[in-house]
Coordinates of C-alpha atoms in Angstrom, one line a residue:
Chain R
X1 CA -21.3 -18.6 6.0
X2 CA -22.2 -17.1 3.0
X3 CA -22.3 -20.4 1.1
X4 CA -25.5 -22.6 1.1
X5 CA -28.3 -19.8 1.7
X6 CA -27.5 -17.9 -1.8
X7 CA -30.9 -18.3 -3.9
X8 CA -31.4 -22.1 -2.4
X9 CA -34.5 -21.5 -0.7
X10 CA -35.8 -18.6 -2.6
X11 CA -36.7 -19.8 -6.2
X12 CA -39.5 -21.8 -5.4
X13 CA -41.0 -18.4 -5.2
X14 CA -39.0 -16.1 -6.7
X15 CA -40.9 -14.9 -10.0
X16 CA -42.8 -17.8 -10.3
X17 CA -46.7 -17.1 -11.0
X18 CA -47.2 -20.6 -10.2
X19 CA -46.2 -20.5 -6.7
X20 CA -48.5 -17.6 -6.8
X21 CA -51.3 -19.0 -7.6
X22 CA -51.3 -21.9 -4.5
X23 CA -51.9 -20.4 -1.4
X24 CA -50.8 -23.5 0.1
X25 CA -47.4 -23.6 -1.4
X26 CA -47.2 -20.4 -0.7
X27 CA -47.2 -20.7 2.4
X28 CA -44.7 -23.3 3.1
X29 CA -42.3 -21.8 1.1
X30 CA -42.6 -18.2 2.8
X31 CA -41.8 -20.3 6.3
X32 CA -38.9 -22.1 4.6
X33 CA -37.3 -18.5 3.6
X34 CA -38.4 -17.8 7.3
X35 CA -36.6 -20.4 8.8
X36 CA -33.3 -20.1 6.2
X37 CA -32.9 -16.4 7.0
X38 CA -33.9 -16.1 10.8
X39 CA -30.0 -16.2 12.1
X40 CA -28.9 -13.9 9.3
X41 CA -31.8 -11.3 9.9
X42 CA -31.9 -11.3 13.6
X43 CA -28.0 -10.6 14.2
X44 CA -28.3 -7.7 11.6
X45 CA -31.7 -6.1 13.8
X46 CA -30.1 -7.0 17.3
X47 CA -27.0 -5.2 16.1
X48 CA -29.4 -2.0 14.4
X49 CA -31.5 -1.9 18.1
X50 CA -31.1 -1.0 22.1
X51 CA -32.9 -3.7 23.2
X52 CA -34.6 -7.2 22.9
X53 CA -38.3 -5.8 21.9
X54 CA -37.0 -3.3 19.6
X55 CA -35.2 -5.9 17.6
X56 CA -37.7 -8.0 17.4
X57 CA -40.1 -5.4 16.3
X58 CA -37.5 -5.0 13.3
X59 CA -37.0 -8.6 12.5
X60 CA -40.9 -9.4 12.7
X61 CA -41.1 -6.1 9.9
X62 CA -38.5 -7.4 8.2
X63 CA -39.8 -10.5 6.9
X64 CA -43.0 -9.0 6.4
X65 CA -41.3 -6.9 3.8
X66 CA -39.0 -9.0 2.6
X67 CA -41.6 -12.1 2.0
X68 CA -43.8 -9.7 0.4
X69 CA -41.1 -8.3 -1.7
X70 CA -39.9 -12.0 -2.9
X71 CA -41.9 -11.7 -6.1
X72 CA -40.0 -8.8 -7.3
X73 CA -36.5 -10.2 -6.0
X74 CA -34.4 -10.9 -9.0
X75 CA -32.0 -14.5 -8.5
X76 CA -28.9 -13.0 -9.9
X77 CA -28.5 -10.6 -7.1
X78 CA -27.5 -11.7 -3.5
X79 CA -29.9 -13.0 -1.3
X80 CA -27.9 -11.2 1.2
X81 CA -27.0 -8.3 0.2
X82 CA -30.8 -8.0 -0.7
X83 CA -32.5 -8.9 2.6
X84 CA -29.9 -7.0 4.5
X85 CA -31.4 -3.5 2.4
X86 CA -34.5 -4.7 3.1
X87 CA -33.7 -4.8 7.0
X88 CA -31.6 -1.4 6.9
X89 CA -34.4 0.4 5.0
X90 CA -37.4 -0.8 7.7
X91 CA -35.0 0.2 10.5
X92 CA -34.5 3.5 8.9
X93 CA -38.4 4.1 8.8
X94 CA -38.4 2.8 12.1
X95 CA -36.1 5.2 13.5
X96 CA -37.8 8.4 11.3
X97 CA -40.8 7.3 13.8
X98 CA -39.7 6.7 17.2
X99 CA -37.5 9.8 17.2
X100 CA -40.6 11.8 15.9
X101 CA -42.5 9.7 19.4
X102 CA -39.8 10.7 21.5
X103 CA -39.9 14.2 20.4
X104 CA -43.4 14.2 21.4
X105 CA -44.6 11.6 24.4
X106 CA -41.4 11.0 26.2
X107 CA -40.2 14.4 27.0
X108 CA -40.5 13.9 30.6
X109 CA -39.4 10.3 30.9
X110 CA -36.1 8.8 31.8
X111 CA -33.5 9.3 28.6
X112 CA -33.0 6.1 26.8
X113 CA -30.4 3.9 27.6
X114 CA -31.1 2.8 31.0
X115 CA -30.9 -0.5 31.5
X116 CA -34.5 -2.4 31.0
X117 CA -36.1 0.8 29.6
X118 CA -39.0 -0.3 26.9
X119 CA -42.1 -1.5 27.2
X120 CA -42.0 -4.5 29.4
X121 CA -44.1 -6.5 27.2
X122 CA -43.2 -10.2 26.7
X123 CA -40.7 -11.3 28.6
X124 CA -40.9 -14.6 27.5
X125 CA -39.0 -13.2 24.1
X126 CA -35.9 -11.3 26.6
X127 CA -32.9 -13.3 26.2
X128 CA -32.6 -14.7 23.2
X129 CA -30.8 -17.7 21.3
X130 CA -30.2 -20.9 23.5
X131 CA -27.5 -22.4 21.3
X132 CA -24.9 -20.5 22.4
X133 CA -22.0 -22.6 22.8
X134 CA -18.6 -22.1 21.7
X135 CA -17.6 -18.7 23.5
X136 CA -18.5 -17.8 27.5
X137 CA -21.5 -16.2 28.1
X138 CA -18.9 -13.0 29.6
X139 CA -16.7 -12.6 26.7
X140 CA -19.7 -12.7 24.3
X141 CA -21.0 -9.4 26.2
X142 CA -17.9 -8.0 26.6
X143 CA -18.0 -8.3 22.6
X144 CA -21.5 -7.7 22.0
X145 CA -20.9 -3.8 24.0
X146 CA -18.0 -3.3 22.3
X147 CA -20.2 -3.6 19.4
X148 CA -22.6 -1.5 20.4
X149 CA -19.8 1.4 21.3
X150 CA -18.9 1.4 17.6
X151 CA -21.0 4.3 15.4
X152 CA -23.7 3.0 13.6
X153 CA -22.2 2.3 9.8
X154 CA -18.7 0.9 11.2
X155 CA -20.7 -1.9 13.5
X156 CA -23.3 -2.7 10.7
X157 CA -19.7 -3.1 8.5
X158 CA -17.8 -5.5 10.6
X159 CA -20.8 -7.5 12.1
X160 CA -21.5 -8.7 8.5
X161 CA -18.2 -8.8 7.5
X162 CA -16.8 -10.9 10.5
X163 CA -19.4 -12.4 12.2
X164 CA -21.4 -13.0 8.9
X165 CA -18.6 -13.3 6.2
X166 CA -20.2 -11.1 3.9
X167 CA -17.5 -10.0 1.0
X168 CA -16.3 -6.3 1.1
X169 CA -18.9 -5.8 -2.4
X170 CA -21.7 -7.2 -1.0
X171 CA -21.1 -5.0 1.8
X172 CA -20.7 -2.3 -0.3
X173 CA -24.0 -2.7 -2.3
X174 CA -26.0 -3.5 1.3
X175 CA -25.0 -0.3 2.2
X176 CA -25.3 1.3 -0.5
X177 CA -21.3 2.8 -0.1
X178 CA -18.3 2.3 -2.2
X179 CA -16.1 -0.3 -1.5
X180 CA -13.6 1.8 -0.7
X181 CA -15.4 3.2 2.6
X182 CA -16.8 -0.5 3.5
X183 CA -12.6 -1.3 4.1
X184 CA -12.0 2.0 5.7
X185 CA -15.3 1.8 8.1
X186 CA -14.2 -2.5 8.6
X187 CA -10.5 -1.2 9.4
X188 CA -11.4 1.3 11.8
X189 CA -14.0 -1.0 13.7
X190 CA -11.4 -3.8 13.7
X191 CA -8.7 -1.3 15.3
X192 CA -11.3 0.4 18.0
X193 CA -12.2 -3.3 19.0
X194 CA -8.7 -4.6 19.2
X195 CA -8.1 -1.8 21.6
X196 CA -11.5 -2.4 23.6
X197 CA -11.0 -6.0 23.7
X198 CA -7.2 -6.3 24.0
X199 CA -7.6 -8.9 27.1
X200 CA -9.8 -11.4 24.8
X201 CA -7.7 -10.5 21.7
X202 CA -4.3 -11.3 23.4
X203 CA -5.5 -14.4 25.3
X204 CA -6.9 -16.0 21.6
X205 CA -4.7 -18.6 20.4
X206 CA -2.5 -17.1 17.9
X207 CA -3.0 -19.5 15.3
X208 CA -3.7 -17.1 12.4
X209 CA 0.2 -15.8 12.9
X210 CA 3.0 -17.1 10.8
Chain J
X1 CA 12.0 0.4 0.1
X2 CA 9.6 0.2 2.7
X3 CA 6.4 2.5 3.4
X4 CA 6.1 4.1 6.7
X5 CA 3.9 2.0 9.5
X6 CA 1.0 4.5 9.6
X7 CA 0.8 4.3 5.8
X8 CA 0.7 0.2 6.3
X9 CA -1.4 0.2 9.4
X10 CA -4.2 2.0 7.5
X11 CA -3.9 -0.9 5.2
X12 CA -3.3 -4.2 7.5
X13 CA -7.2 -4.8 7.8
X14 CA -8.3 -5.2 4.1
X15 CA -4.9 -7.3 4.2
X16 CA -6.3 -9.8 6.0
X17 CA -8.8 -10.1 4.1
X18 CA -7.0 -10.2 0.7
X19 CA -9.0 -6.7 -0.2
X20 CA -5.8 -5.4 -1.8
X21 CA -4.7 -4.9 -5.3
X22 CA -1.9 -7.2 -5.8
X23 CA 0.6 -4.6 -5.6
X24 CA -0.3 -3.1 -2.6
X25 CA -0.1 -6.4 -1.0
X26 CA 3.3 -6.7 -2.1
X27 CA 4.3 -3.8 -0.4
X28 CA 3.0 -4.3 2.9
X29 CA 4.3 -7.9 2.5
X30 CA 7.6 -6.3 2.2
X31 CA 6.9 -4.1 5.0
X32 CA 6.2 -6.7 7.2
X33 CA 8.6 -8.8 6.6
X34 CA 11.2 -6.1 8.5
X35 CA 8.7 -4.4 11.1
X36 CA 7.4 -7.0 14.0
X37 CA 5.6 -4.1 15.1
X38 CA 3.5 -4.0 12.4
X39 CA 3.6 -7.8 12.4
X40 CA 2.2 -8.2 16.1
X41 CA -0.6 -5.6 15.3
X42 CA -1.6 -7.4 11.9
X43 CA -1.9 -10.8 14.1
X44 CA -4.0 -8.8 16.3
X45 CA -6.0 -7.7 13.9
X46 CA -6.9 -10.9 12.7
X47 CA -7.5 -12.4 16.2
X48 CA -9.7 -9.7 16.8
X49 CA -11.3 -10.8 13.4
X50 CA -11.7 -14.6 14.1
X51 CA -12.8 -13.3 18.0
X52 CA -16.0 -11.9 16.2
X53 CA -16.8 -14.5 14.2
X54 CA -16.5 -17.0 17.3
X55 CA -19.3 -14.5 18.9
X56 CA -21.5 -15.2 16.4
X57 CA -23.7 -18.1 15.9
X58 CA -26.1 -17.4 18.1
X59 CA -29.6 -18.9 16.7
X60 CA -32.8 -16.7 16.4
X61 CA -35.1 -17.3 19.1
X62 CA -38.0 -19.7 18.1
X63 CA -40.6 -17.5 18.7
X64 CA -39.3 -14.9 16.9
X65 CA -39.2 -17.3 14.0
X66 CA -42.6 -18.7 14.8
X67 CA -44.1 -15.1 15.0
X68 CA -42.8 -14.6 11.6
X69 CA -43.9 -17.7 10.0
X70 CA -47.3 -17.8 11.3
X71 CA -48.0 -14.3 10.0
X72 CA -46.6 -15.4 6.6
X73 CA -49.2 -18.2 6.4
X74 CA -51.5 -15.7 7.9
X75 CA -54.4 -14.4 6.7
X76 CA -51.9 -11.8 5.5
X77 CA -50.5 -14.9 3.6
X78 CA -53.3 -15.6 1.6
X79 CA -54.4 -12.2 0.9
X80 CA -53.7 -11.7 -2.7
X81 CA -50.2 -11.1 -3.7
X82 CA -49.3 -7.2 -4.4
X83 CA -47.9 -7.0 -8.0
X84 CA -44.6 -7.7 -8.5
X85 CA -44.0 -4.4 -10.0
X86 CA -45.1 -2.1 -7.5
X87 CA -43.6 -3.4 -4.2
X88 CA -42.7 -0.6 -2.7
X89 CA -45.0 2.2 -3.5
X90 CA -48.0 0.4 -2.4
X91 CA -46.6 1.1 1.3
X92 CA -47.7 4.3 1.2
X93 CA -51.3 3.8 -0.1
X94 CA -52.1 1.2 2.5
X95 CA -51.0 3.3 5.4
X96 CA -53.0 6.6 4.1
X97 CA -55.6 4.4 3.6
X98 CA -55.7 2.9 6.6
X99 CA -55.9 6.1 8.3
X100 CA -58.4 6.9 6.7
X101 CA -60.7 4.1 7.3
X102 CA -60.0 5.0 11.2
X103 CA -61.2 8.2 11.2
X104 CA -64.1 7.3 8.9
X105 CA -65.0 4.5 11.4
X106 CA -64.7 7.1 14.2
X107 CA -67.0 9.4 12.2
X108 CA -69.5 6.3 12.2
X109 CA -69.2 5.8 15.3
X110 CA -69.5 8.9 16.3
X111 CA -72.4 10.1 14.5
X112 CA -74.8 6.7 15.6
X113 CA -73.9 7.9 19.2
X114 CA -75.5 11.2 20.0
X115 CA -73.8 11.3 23.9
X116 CA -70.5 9.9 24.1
X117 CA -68.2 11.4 26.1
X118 CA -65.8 10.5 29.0
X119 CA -67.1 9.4 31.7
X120 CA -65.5 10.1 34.3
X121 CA -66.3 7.4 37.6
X122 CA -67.5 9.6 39.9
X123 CA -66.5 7.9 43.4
X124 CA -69.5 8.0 45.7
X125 CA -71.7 9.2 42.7
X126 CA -70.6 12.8 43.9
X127 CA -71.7 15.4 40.8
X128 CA -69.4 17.8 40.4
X129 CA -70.6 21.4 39.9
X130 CA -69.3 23.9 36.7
X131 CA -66.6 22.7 35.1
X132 CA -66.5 19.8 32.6
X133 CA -65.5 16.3 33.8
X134 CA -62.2 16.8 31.8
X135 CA -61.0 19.9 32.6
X136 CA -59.6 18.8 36.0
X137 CA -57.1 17.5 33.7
X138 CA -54.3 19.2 33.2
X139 CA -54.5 19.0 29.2
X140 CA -57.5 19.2 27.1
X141 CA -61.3 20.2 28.1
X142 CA -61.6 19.3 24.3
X143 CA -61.2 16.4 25.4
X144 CA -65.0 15.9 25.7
X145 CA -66.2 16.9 22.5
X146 CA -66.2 14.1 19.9
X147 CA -67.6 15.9 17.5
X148 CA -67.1 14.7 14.1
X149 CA -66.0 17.9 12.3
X150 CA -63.2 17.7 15.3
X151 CA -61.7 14.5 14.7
X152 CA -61.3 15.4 10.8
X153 CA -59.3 19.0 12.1
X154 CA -57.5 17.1 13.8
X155 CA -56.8 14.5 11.4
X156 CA -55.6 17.9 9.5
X157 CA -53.8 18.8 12.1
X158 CA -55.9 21.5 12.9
X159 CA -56.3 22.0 16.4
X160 CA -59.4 24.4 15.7
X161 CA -61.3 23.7 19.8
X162 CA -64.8 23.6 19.4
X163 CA -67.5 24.2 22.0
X164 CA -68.2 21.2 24.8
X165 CA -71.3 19.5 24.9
X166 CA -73.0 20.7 27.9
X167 CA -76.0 18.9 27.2
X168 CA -74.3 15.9 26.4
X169 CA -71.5 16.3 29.4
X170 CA -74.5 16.7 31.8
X171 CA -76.3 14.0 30.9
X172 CA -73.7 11.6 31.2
X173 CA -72.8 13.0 34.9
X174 CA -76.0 12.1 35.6
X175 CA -75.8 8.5 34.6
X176 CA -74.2 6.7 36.9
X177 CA -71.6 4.4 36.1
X178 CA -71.4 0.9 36.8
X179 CA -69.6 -0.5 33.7
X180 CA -66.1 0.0 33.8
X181 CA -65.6 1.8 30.4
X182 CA -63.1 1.8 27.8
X183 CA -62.8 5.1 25.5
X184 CA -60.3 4.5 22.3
X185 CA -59.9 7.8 20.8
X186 CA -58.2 6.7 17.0
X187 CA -56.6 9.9 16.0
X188 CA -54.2 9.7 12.6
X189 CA -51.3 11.1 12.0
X190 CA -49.2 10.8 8.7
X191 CA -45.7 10.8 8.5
X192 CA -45.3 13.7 6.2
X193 CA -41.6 13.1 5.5
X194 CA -41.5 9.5 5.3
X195 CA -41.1 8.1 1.6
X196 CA -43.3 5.5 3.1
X197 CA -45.9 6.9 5.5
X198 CA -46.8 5.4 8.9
X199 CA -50.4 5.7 10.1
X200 CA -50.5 5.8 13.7
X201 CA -53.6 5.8 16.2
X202 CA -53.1 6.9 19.4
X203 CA -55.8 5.7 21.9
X204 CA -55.4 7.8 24.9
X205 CA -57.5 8.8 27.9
X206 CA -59.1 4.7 28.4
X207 CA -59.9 5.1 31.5
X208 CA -60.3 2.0 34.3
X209 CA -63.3 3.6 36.3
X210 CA -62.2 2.1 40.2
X211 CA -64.3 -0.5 41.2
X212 CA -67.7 1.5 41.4
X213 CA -69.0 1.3 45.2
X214 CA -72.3 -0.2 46.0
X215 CA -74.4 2.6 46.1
X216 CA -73.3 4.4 42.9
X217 CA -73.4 0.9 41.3
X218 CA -76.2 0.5 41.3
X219 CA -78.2 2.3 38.7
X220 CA -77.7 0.2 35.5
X221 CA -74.8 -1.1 33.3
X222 CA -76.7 1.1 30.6
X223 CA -75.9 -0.5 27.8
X224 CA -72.0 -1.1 27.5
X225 CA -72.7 -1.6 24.1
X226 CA -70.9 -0.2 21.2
X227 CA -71.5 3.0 23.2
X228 CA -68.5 2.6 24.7
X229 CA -66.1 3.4 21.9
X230 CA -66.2 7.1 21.6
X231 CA -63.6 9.4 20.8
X232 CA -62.6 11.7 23.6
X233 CA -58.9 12.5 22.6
X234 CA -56.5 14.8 21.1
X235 CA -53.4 14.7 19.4
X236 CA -50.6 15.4 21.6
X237 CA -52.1 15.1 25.0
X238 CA -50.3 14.7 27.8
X239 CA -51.4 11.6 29.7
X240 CA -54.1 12.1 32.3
X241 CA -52.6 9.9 35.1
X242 CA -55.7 8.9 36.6
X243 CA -57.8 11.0 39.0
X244 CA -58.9 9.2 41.8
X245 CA -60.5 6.1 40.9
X246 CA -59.6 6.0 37.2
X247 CA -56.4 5.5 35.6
X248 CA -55.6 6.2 32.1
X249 CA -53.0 4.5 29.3
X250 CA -52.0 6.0 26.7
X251 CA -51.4 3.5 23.8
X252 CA -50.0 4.4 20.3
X253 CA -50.5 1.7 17.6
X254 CA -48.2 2.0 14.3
X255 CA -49.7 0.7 11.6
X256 CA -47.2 1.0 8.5
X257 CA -49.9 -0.7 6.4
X258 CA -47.3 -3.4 5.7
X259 CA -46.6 -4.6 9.2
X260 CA -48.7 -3.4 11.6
X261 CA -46.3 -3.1 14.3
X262 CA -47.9 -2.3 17.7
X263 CA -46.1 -0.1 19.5
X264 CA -47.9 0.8 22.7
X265 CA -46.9 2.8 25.5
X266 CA -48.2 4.0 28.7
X267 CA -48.2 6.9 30.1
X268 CA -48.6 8.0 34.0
X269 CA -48.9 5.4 36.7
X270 CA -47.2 1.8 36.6
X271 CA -48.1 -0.8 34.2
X272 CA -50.4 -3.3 35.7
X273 CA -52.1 -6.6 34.4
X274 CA -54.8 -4.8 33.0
X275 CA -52.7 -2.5 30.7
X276 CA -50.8 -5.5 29.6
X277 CA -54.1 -7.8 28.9
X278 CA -55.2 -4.6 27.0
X279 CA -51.9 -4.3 24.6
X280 CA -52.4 -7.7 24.2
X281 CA -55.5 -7.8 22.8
X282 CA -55.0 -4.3 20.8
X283 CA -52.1 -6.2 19.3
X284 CA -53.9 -9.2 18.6
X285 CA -57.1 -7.5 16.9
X286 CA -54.5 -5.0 14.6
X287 CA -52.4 -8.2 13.4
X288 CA -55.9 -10.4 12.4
X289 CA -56.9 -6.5 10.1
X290 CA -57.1 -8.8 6.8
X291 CA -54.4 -7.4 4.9
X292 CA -56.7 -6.6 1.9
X293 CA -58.9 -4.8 4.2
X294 CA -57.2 -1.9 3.6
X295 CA -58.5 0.0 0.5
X296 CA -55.5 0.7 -1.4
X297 CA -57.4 2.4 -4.2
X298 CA -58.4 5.0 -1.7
X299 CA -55.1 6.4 -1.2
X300 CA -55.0 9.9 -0.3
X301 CA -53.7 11.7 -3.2
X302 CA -53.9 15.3 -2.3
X303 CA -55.7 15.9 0.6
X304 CA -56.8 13.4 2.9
X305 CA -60.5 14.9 2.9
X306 CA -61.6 14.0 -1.3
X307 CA -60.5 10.7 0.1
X308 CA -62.7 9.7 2.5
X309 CA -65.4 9.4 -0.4
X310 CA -63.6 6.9 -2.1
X311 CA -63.0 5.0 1.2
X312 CA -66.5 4.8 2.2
X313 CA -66.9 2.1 -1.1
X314 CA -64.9 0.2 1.0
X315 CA -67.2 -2.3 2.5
X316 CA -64.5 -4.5 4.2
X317 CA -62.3 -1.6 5.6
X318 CA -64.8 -0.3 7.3
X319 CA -66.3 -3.4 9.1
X320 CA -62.4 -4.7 10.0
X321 CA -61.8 -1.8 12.0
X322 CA -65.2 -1.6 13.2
X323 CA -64.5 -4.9 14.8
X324 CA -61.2 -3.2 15.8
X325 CA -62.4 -1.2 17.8
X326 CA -65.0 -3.3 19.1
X327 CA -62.6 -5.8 20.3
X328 CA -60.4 -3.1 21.7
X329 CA -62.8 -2.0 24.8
X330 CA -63.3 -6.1 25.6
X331 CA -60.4 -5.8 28.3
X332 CA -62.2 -3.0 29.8
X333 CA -65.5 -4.8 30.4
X334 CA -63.4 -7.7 31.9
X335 CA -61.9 -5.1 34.2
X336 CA -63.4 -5.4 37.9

């Protein structure tokens, strides 16, 4: 998964003061990074969020940062690893705010969590990505709220380790942890999961064993 | 010699992903080869593994990708790029700045409109006797004093209550109301903590005056001009779910300079159309702000007061979120 995105689409604009200087191009090749980085961006912020509006709050800041930050991004690091701090860090500022809103506007409202809480707005955007195919519709929510069970760090870990195929070092500098803790957080996720899942896990086909 | 399972179990998961020094791998290998315990949970493991990576997959949705691209080729897009070497520490100077140019524009506003205040929809054109339209309102009297010396304590964060109005209250009792009215309070508040700050108005109090009946209607629409935007509100309120015949939504924009993510919110009764045509709109007239609106140069550095001076050079600030606030009451006068 990692293959093929690395640096492709980014050095039209990457440091170059010609790209710069055309709006146009400019243009087209901010949409290209768009498109090329959608998937990667929107599992990480549906994974960091409660709900649909939240993550796509996160994902729309995202790319705001991260398309305005392309100038500065150097090619020798990984694409990856890079846009995933980028996405961490806005969450984090995110989060610094809403808890600050809670705190002060939603004393008296229902505690988060319940089922269709936000805003309401756009419902047009609930329910996202129509190409789901390989895996039923059940078994991917049975997964997805397993996720979601996991503390923060250990999910974030083995989301882009599994389900994105990031190594354990670009992990590591994503997260801005040692490489060491990345494995422990991974084998701890994988172990809560294989006990919350047991059902899927023992009905896959066990081709991986020898 | 083989390790015990715990010590192996810990391990099993970088295993599988050939995350082990060489040696190490021996070992388990070892291991394994003479516990089918171990075995059976390292198969699990990696079924659990290649279960995840079957989940994923799943596509962005197209208008989340459309969102982002079309504010990439934006007039955001175009603006000019931010220098490569300061990235990140411009966040902070847009967003103070931002602020700013609010609460300058309110101060403008303010100051060109000698009688603002909330009107309150008087059903049946009924005046009411001593106390200020506001102060049946559980939370702030202040409420009706928009004075401009208030908006800037408060932009301190100095709740220092000045006196109402009278004059100014009475008169607008007196005028009856026949134009629904929209009043967006911008009040700022800076994220002291955050390394990059947030600006974020909250626009409380707009209230939806019911449907005026006949009789009180009938005086004039007097002037729903750019009257209308006054700035009634305090910091903290709680919502004023609407007195008979009004209603009132609390929104809360966050601006991170950057972004300019909307967040709004209502407060008190259930959303309706309106609310939601409202947000809309709100949202729609925050994301066109041209990005290089904002004066960055105007950053606050110590206090947010020496920095209104420089903000007032600021030409284009001030007449983007003049029109923001413009286009903000437009739902309102559509409102029956």
């Amino acid at each position: 998964m990692t293959q093929g995105i690395r640096s492709g689409n980014l050095s039209p604009l990457a440091g170059s003061p010609t790209a710069e200087a055309s709006g146009e191009r400019r243009d087209l090749d901010a949409a290209a990074v768009v498109e090329a980085h959608a998937d990667f961006v929107h599992s990480i912020c549906r994974r960091l969020t409660r709900d649909t509006e939240e993550a796509r709050e996160l994902f729309q800041e995202s790319f705001v940062r991260i398309l305005n930050g392309l100038p500065a991004f150097r090619e020798d690091a990984s694409v990856r690893t890079w846009i995933c701090q980028i996405v961490m860090n806005t969450d984090r500022n995110r989060r610094r705010w809403w808890s600050r809103f809670r705190r002060n506007f939603q004393a008296a409202e229902p505690a988060p969590g319940a089922a269709g809480e936000g805003p309401g707005l756009e419902p047009a955007d609930r329910g996202a990505g129509p190409e789901r195919a390989a895996m039923g519709a059940e078994a991917r929510s049975r997964i997805e709220s397993a996720l979601a069970a996991l503390p923060d760090d250990q999910r974030l870990a083995v989301v882009l380790r599994d389900v994105e195929g990031m190594s354990y070092e670009e992990i590591a500098a994503a997260t801005g942890v040692e490489v060491g803790t990345v494995k422990s957080r991974i084998g701890r996720a994988r172990a809560a999961l294989r006990v919350r899942l047991a059902d899927l896990v023992d009905r896959a086909k066990p081709e991986a064993s020898r | 010699m083989r390790p015990p399972c715990e010590d192996v179990r810990a391990d099993l998961s970088a295993m599988i992903d050939g995350a082990l020094s060489s040696r190490r791998a021996k070992e388990l290998d070892d291991h394994l080869a003479g516990c089918g315990a171990c075995r059976a949970e390292r198969d699990a493991l990696r079924r659990t593994s290649t279960l995840l990576a079957e989940s994923g997959g799943e596509r962005a949705p197209r208008s989340w990708v459309g969102e982002a691209v079309r504010r990439a080729s934006g007039p955001r897009g175009k603006a000019p790029a931010r220098s490569a070497l300061r990235p990140v520490w411009a966040l902070p100077s847009v967003a103070a700045a931002l602020a700013l140019a609010i609460v300058f524009v309110a101060l403008r506003v303010n100051q060109s409109v000698p009688a603002p205040a909330a009107p309150r929809s008087a059903p049946a054109a009924t005046p009411e006797p001593a106390p200020p339209a506001g102060a049946s309102d559980a939370p702030q009297p202040e409420a009706q004093s928009p004075a401009p010396s208030r908006l800037v304590a408060e932009a301190k964060k100095e709740r220092a209550a000045e006196p109402v109005a009278d004059k100014a209250v009475a008169a607008l009792k007196a005028k009856p109301e026949a134009a629904p009215r929209l009043e967006a309070a911008p009040v700022m508040e800076m994220d002291a903590i955050s390394p990059a700050p947030v600006a974020t108005i909250e626009l409380s109090d707009i209230r939806f005056p019911a449907p005026a009946p006949p009789a009180a209607g009938a005086g004039a629409p007097a002037e729903p001009s750019r009257d209308a935007v006054s700035a009634p509100s305090a910091v903290g309120g709680a919502a004023n779910v609407g007195a008979t015949g009004s209603r009132s939504v609390r929104v809360r924009v966050r601006l991170d300079g950057d972004s300019r993510v909307v967040s709004a919110e209502r407060a008190g009764d259930t959303p309706s159309g309106d609310d939601a045509a409202f947000i809309a709109s709100l949202k729609g007239a925050v994301l066109r702000l041209p990005a290089d609106s904002v004066a960055r140069e105007a950053a606050a550095k110590d206090s947010r007061l020496s920095s209104l001076t420089a903000l007032r050079k600021n030409a284009r600030a001030d007449a983007a979120l003049r029109e923001l606030l413009v286009e903000i009451r437009l739902p309102a006068s559509r409102n029956p």
